[in-house]
């Protein structure tokens, strides 16, 4: 799903990069990011609110560009994107 969302941003919305982040130690989220082509883009410290209270955590920021993006194995097609581009003010000539 993330690969498709990133591909949509690049292919249909003319995005130059997509940013994301995950809590350090969340190996599943890190793996999804790597498989999509995200690369490390710094870390920040923050707090996370849990049922047990507020705890300190470290967040890994990541970024994917058109150069690092790993496309899905099968081609993806989108419908209705012209109206969405119009809504966002992204007209194509």
PDB file of N, CA and C in Angstrom, residues 5-79:
ATOM      1  N   UNK A   5       0.932   4.368  -2.678  1.00  0.00           N
ATOM      2  CA  UNK A   5       0.693   5.758  -2.276  1.00  0.00           C
ATOM      3  C   UNK A   5       1.844   6.660  -2.707  1.00  0.00           C
ATOM      4  N   UNK A   6       3.072   6.178  -2.531  1.00  0.00           N
ATOM      5  CA  UNK A   6       4.234   6.965  -2.943  1.00  0.00           C
ATOM      6  C   UNK A   6       4.265   7.099  -4.466  1.00  0.00           C
ATOM      7  N   UNK A   7       3.981   6.010  -5.174  1.00  0.00           N
ATOM      8  CA  UNK A   7       3.922   6.071  -6.633  1.00  0.00           C
ATOM      9  C   UNK A   7       2.871   7.057  -7.107  1.00  0.00           C
ATOM     10  N   UNK A   8       1.725   7.072  -6.437  1.00  0.00           N
ATOM     11  CA  UNK A   8       0.664   8.031  -6.775  1.00  0.00           C
ATOM     12  C   UNK A   8       1.162   9.470  -6.592  1.00  0.00           C
ATOM     13  N   UNK A   9       1.843   9.715  -5.489  1.00  0.00           N
ATOM     14  CA  UNK A   9       2.362  11.063  -5.232  1.00  0.00           C
ATOM     15  C   UNK A   9       3.350  11.481  -6.316  1.00  0.00           C
ATOM     16  N   UNK A  10       4.237  10.576  -6.713  1.00  0.00           N
ATOM     17  CA  UNK A  10       5.221  10.900  -7.741  1.00  0.00           C
ATOM     18  C   UNK A  10       4.593  10.999  -9.128  1.00  0.00           C
ATOM     19  N   UNK A  11       3.809   9.994  -9.504  1.00  0.00           N
ATOM     20  CA  UNK A  11       3.308   9.895 -10.870  1.00  0.00           C
ATOM     21  C   UNK A  11       2.142  10.831 -11.165  1.00  0.00           C
ATOM     22  N   UNK A  12       1.286  11.046 -10.191  1.00  0.00           N
ATOM     23  CA  UNK A  12       0.064  11.812 -10.449  1.00  0.00           C
ATOM     24  C   UNK A  12       0.052  13.200  -9.834  1.00  0.00           C
ATOM     25  N   UNK A  13       0.794  13.404  -8.747  1.00  0.00           N
ATOM     26  CA  UNK A  13       0.786  14.703  -8.080  1.00  0.00           C
ATOM     27  C   UNK A  13       2.101  15.452  -8.253  1.00  0.00           C
ATOM     28  N   UNK A  14       3.021  14.877  -9.029  1.00  0.00           N
ATOM     29  CA  UNK A  14       4.311  15.495  -9.337  1.00  0.00           C
ATOM     30  C   UNK A  14       5.150  15.808  -8.096  1.00  0.00           C
ATOM     31  N   UNK A  15       5.031  14.982  -7.059  1.00  0.00           N
ATOM     32  CA  UNK A  15       5.836  15.162  -5.854  1.00  0.00           C
ATOM     33  C   UNK A  15       7.310  14.937  -6.173  1.00  0.00           C
ATOM     34  N   UNK A  16       8.164  15.633  -5.468  1.00  0.00           N
ATOM     35  CA  UNK A  16       9.605  15.468  -5.623  1.00  0.00           C
ATOM     36  C   UNK A  16      10.173  14.524  -4.571  1.00  0.00           C
ATOM     37  N   UNK A  17       9.498  14.438  -3.421  1.00  0.00           N
ATOM     38  CA  UNK A  17       9.936  13.572  -2.323  1.00  0.00           C
ATOM     39  C   UNK A  17       8.744  13.323  -1.403  1.00  0.00           C
ATOM     40  N   UNK A  18       8.815  12.239  -0.642  1.00  0.00           N
ATOM     41  CA  UNK A  18       7.817  11.926   0.386  1.00  0.00           C
ATOM     42  C   UNK A  18       8.579  11.648   1.674  1.00  0.00           C
ATOM     43  N   UNK A  19       8.092  12.198   2.771  1.00  0.00           N
ATOM     44  CA  UNK A  19       8.746  12.015   4.058  1.00  0.00           C
ATOM     45  C   UNK A  19       7.877  11.170   4.970  1.00  0.00           C
ATOM     46  N   UNK A  20       8.518  10.448   5.864  1.00  0.00           N
ATOM     47  CA  UNK A  20       7.821   9.613   6.827  1.00  0.00           C
ATOM     48  C   UNK A  20       8.719   9.480   8.051  1.00  0.00           C
ATOM     49  N   UNK A  21       8.253   8.743   9.035  1.00  0.00           N
ATOM     50  CA  UNK A  21       9.046   8.507  10.239  1.00  0.00           C
ATOM     51  C   UNK A  21       8.500   7.286  10.955  1.00  0.00           C
ATOM     52  N   UNK A  22       9.335   6.697  11.793  1.00  0.00           N
ATOM     53  CA  UNK A  22       8.911   5.589  12.630  1.00  0.00           C
ATOM     54  C   UNK A  22       9.685   5.640  13.940  1.00  0.00           C
ATOM     55  N   UNK A  23       9.103   5.058  14.964  1.00  0.00           N
ATOM     56  CA  UNK A  23       9.759   4.995  16.263  1.00  0.00           C
ATOM     57  C   UNK A  23      10.909   3.990  16.175  1.00  0.00           C
ATOM     58  N   UNK A  24      12.084   4.421  16.600  1.00  0.00           N
ATOM     59  CA  UNK A  24      13.252   3.530  16.594  1.00  0.00           C
ATOM     60  C   UNK A  24      12.909   2.289  17.402  1.00  0.00           C
ATOM     61  N   UNK A  25      13.173   1.139  16.820  1.00  0.00           N
ATOM     62  CA  UNK A  25      12.830  -0.137  17.448  1.00  0.00           C
ATOM     63  C   UNK A  25      11.602  -0.774  16.828  1.00  0.00           C
ATOM     64  N   UNK A  26      10.844  -0.015  16.030  1.00  0.00           N
ATOM     65  CA  UNK A  26       9.688  -0.571  15.328  1.00  0.00           C
ATOM     66  C   UNK A  26      10.210  -1.183  14.026  1.00  0.00           C
ATOM     67  N   UNK A  27      10.656  -2.410  14.110  1.00  0.00           N
ATOM     68  CA  UNK A  27      11.326  -3.057  12.984  1.00  0.00           C
ATOM     69  C   UNK A  27      10.403  -3.278  11.793  1.00  0.00           C
ATOM     70  N   UNK A  28       9.122  -3.531  12.037  1.00  0.00           N
ATOM     71  CA  UNK A  28       8.179  -3.747  10.930  1.00  0.00           C
ATOM     72  C   UNK A  28       8.018  -2.469  10.111  1.00  0.00           C
ATOM     73  N   UNK A  29       7.856  -1.341  10.778  1.00  0.00           N
ATOM     74  CA  UNK A  29       7.711  -0.071  10.066  1.00  0.00           C
ATOM     75  C   UNK A  29       8.997   0.287   9.324  1.00  0.00           C
ATOM     76  N   UNK A  30      10.129   0.026   9.954  1.00  0.00           N
ATOM     77  CA  UNK A  30      11.412   0.291   9.303  1.00  0.00           C
ATOM     78  C   UNK A  30      11.553  -0.545   8.037  1.00  0.00           C
ATOM     79  N   UNK A  31      11.134  -1.814   8.097  1.00  0.00           N
ATOM     80  CA  UNK A  31      11.241  -2.702   6.932  1.00  0.00           C
ATOM     81  C   UNK A  31      10.348  -2.226   5.785  1.00  0.00           C
ATOM     82  N   UNK A  32       9.137  -1.807   6.095  1.00  0.00           N
ATOM     83  CA  UNK A  32       8.235  -1.298   5.053  1.00  0.00           C
ATOM     84  C   UNK A  32       8.854  -0.062   4.405  1.00  0.00           C
ATOM     85  N   UNK A  33       9.417   0.808   5.214  1.00  0.00           N
ATOM     86  CA  UNK A  33      10.049   2.018   4.674  1.00  0.00           C
ATOM     87  C   UNK A  33      11.209   1.659   3.752  1.00  0.00           C
ATOM     88  N   UNK A  34      12.078   0.762   4.193  1.00  0.00           N
ATOM     89  CA  UNK A  34      13.231   0.367   3.361  1.00  0.00           C
ATOM     90  C   UNK A  34      12.782  -0.264   2.049  1.00  0.00           C
ATOM     91  N   UNK A  35      11.760  -1.137   2.108  1.00  0.00           N
ATOM     92  CA  UNK A  35      11.283  -1.808   0.889  1.00  0.00           C
ATOM     93  C   UNK A  35      10.679  -0.832  -0.104  1.00  0.00           C
ATOM     94  N   UNK A  36      10.220   0.320   0.374  1.00  0.00           N
ATOM     95  CA  UNK A  36       9.640   1.338  -0.500  1.00  0.00           C
ATOM     96  C   UNK A  36      10.720   2.237  -1.087  1.00  0.00           C
ATOM     97  N   UNK A  37      11.903   2.247  -0.475  1.00  0.00           N
ATOM     98  CA  UNK A  37      12.998   3.065  -0.977  1.00  0.00           C
ATOM     99  C   UNK A  37      13.327   4.262  -0.102  1.00  0.00           C
ATOM    100  N   UNK A  38      12.714   4.343   1.075  1.00  0.00           N
ATOM    101  CA  UNK A  38      13.034   5.429   1.997  1.00  0.00           C
ATOM    102  C   UNK A  38      14.457   5.271   2.514  1.00  0.00           C
ATOM    103  N   UNK A  39      15.128   6.383   2.714  1.00  0.00           N
ATOM    104  CA  UNK A  39      16.468   6.407   3.292  1.00  0.00           C
ATOM    105  C   UNK A  39      16.443   7.308   4.521  1.00  0.00           C
ATOM    106  N   UNK A  40      17.387   7.078   5.440  1.00  0.00           N
ATOM    107  CA  UNK A  40      17.435   7.844   6.683  1.00  0.00           C
ATOM    108  C   UNK A  40      17.577   9.341   6.403  1.00  0.00           C
ATOM    109  N   UNK A  41      16.895  10.122   7.251  1.00  0.00           N
ATOM    110  CA  UNK A  41      16.884  11.572   7.088  1.00  0.00           C
ATOM    111  C   UNK A  41      16.907  12.255   8.461  1.00  0.00           C
ATOM    112  N   UNK A  42      17.686  11.699   9.386  1.00  0.00           N
ATOM    113  CA  UNK A  42      17.828  12.305  10.707  1.00  0.00           C
ATOM    114  C   UNK A  42      16.956  11.646  11.765  1.00  0.00           C
ATOM    115  N   UNK A  43      17.272  11.944  13.011  1.00  0.00           N
ATOM    116  CA  UNK A  43      16.512  11.428  14.146  1.00  0.00           C
ATOM    117  C   UNK A  43      16.120  12.588  15.047  1.00  0.00           C
ATOM    118  N   UNK A  44      15.006  12.413  15.726  1.00  0.00           N
ATOM    119  CA  UNK A  44      14.566  13.386  16.719  1.00  0.00           C
ATOM    120  C   UNK A  44      14.095  12.643  17.954  1.00  0.00           C
ATOM    121  N   UNK A  45      14.249  13.283  19.091  1.00  0.00           N
ATOM    122  CA  UNK A  45      13.745  12.722  20.339  1.00  0.00           C
ATOM    123  C   UNK A  45      12.383  13.327  20.604  1.00  0.00           C
ATOM    124  N   UNK A  46      11.512  12.532  21.190  1.00  0.00           N
ATOM    125  CA  UNK A  46      10.178  13.013  21.492  1.00  0.00           C
ATOM    126  C   UNK A  46       9.565  12.211  22.615  1.00  0.00           C
ATOM    127  N   UNK A  47       8.273  12.365  22.776  1.00  0.00           N
ATOM    128  CA  UNK A  47       7.549  11.606  23.787  1.00  0.00           C
ATOM    129  C   UNK A  47       6.426  10.835  23.117  1.00  0.00           C
ATOM    130  N   UNK A  48       6.093   9.736  23.721  1.00  0.00           N
ATOM    131  CA  UNK A  48       5.007   8.902  23.234  1.00  0.00           C
ATOM    132  C   UNK A  48       4.057   8.681  24.405  1.00  0.00           C
ATOM    133  N   UNK A  49       2.772   8.894  24.147  1.00  0.00           N
ATOM    134  CA  UNK A  49       1.764   8.731  25.181  1.00  0.00           C
ATOM    135  C   UNK A  49       1.216   7.308  25.101  1.00  0.00           C
ATOM    136  N   UNK A  50       1.404   6.562  26.178  1.00  0.00           N
ATOM    137  CA  UNK A  50       0.952   5.178  26.225  1.00  0.00           C
ATOM    138  C   UNK A  50      -0.025   5.012  27.381  1.00  0.00           C
ATOM    139  N   UNK A  51      -0.605   3.849  27.478  1.00  0.00           N
ATOM    140  CA  UNK A  51      -1.511   3.570  28.598  1.00  0.00           C
ATOM    141  C   UNK A  51      -0.785   3.616  29.938  1.00  0.00           C
ATOM    142  N   UNK A  52       0.518   3.340  29.887  1.00  0.00           N
ATOM    143  CA  UNK A  52       1.317   3.351  31.107  1.00  0.00           C
ATOM    144  C   UNK A  52       1.840   4.753  31.436  1.00  0.00           C
ATOM    145  N   UNK A  53       1.571   5.717  30.576  1.00  0.00           N
ATOM    146  CA  UNK A  53       2.035   7.085  30.801  1.00  0.00           C
ATOM    147  C   UNK A  53       2.887   7.577  29.642  1.00  0.00           C
ATOM    148  N   UNK A  54       3.515   8.693  29.844  1.00  0.00           N
ATOM    149  CA  UNK A  54       4.347   9.313  28.820  1.00  0.00           C
ATOM    150  C   UNK A  54       5.775   8.780  28.940  1.00  0.00           C
ATOM    151  N   UNK A  55       6.322   8.360  27.817  1.00  0.00           N
ATOM    152  CA  UNK A  55       7.686   7.828  27.794  1.00  0.00           C
ATOM    153  C   UNK A  55       8.480   8.523  26.702  1.00  0.00           C
ATOM    154  N   UNK A  56       9.774   8.633  26.921  1.00  0.00           N
ATOM    155  CA  UNK A  56      10.650   9.194  25.907  1.00  0.00           C
ATOM    156  C   UNK A  56      10.867   8.193  24.780  1.00  0.00           C
ATOM    157  N   UNK A  57      11.061   8.706  23.586  1.00  0.00           N
ATOM    158  CA  UNK A  57      11.318   7.833  22.440  1.00  0.00           C
ATOM    159  C   UNK A  57      12.161   8.585  21.432  1.00  0.00           C
ATOM    160  N   UNK A  58      12.702   7.820  20.498  1.00  0.00           N
ATOM    161  CA  UNK A  58      13.477   8.390  19.405  1.00  0.00           C
ATOM    162  C   UNK A  58      12.786   8.031  18.096  1.00  0.00           C
ATOM    163  N   UNK A  59      12.648   9.018  17.239  1.00  0.00           N
ATOM    164  CA  UNK A  59      11.960   8.824  15.968  1.00  0.00           C
ATOM    165  C   UNK A  59      12.972   8.912  14.831  1.00  0.00           C
ATOM    166  N   UNK A  60      12.945   7.924  13.947  1.00  0.00           N
ATOM    167  CA  UNK A  60      13.802   7.923  12.761  1.00  0.00           C
ATOM    168  C   UNK A  60      13.017   8.549  11.619  1.00  0.00           C
ATOM    169  N   UNK A  61      13.500   9.652  11.104  1.00  0.00           N
ATOM    170  CA  UNK A  61      12.865  10.267   9.935  1.00  0.00           C
ATOM    171  C   UNK A  61      13.477   9.680   8.675  1.00  0.00           C
ATOM    172  N   UNK A  62      12.635   9.494   7.665  1.00  0.00           N
ATOM    173  CA  UNK A  62      13.077   8.914   6.397  1.00  0.00           C
ATOM    174  C   UNK A  62      12.476   9.701   5.240  1.00  0.00           C
ATOM    175  N   UNK A  63      13.122   9.630   4.096  1.00  0.00           N
ATOM    176  CA  UNK A  63      12.651  10.322   2.897  1.00  0.00           C
ATOM    177  C   UNK A  63      12.864   9.408   1.694  1.00  0.00           C
ATOM    178  N   UNK A  64      11.919   9.457   0.749  1.00  0.00           N
ATOM    179  CA  UNK A  64      12.048   8.726  -0.504  1.00  0.00           C
ATOM    180  C   UNK A  64      11.931   9.737  -1.641  1.00  0.00           C
ATOM    181  N   UNK A  65      12.771   9.581  -2.648  1.00  0.00           N
ATOM    182  CA  UNK A  65      12.732  10.443  -3.830  1.00  0.00           C
ATOM    183  C   UNK A  65      12.453   9.574  -5.054  1.00  0.00           C
ATOM    184  N   UNK A  66      12.275  10.209  -6.178  1.00  0.00           N
ATOM    185  CA  UNK A  66      12.041   9.442  -7.401  1.00  0.00           C
ATOM    186  C   UNK A  66      13.237   8.556  -7.723  1.00  0.00           C
ATOM    187  N   UNK A  67      14.415   8.945  -7.261  1.00  0.00           N
ATOM    188  CA  UNK A  67      15.623   8.156  -7.524  1.00  0.00           C
ATOM    189  C   UNK A  67      15.712   6.924  -6.622  1.00  0.00           C
ATOM    190  N   UNK A  68      15.201   6.991  -5.401  1.00  0.00           N
ATOM    191  CA  UNK A  68      15.330   5.868  -4.471  1.00  0.00           C
ATOM    192  C   UNK A  68      14.068   5.002  -4.408  1.00  0.00           C
ATOM    193  N   UNK A  69      12.984   5.489  -4.970  1.00  0.00           N
ATOM    194  CA  UNK A  69      11.695   4.786  -4.913  1.00  0.00           C
ATOM    195  C   UNK A  69      11.777   3.406  -5.572  1.00  0.00           C
ATOM    196  N   UNK A  70      11.254   2.385  -4.891  1.00  0.00           N
ATOM    197  CA  UNK A  70      11.198   1.021  -5.415  1.00  0.00           C
ATOM    198  C   UNK A  70       9.753   0.759  -5.843  1.00  0.00           C
ATOM    199  N   UNK A  71       9.541   0.688  -7.136  1.00  0.00           N
ATOM    200  CA  UNK A  71       8.182   0.506  -7.672  1.00  0.00           C
ATOM    201  C   UNK A  71       7.664  -0.905  -7.405  1.00  0.00           C
ATOM    202  N   UNK A  72       6.329  -1.037  -7.290  1.00  0.00           N
ATOM    203  CA  UNK A  72       5.742  -2.379  -7.143  1.00  0.00           C
ATOM    204  C   UNK A  72       6.079  -3.234  -8.358  1.00  0.00           C
ATOM    205  N   UNK A  73       6.024  -4.540  -8.212  1.00  0.00           N
ATOM    206  CA  UNK A  73       6.344  -5.448  -9.304  1.00  0.00           C
ATOM    207  C   UNK A  73       5.385  -5.342 -10.479  1.00  0.00           C
ATOM    208  N   UNK A  74       4.133  -5.080 -10.201  1.00  0.00           N
ATOM    209  CA  UNK A  74       3.122  -4.957 -11.250  1.00  0.00           C
ATOM    210  C   UNK A  74       2.810  -3.484 -11.497  1.00  0.00           C
ATOM    211  N   UNK A  75       2.517  -3.106 -12.752  1.00  0.00           N
ATOM    212  CA  UNK A  75       2.152  -1.708 -13.022  1.00  0.00           C
ATOM    213  C   UNK A  75       0.849  -1.337 -12.303  1.00  0.00           C
ATOM    214  N   UNK A  76       0.766  -0.098 -11.872  1.00  0.00           N
ATOM    215  CA  UNK A  76      -0.418   0.405 -11.182  1.00  0.00           C
ATOM    216  C   UNK A  76      -1.035   1.497 -12.027  1.00  0.00           C
ATOM    217  N   UNK A  77      -2.353   1.453 -12.193  1.00  0.00           N
ATOM    218  CA  UNK A  77      -3.055   2.514 -12.912  1.00  0.00           C
ATOM    219  C   UNK A  77      -4.017   3.200 -11.955  1.00  0.00           C
ATOM    220  N   UNK A  78      -4.255   4.471 -12.193  1.00  0.00           N
ATOM    221  CA  UNK A  78      -5.117   5.271 -11.342  1.00  0.00           C
ATOM    222  C   UNK A  78      -6.242   5.852 -12.189  1.00  0.00           C
ATOM    223  N   UNK A  79      -7.401   6.029 -11.582  1.00  0.00           N
ATOM    224  CA  UNK A  79      -8.539   6.643 -12.261  1.00  0.00           C
ATOM    225  C   UNK A  79      -8.995   7.851 -11.468  1.00  0.00           C
TER     226      UNK A  79
END
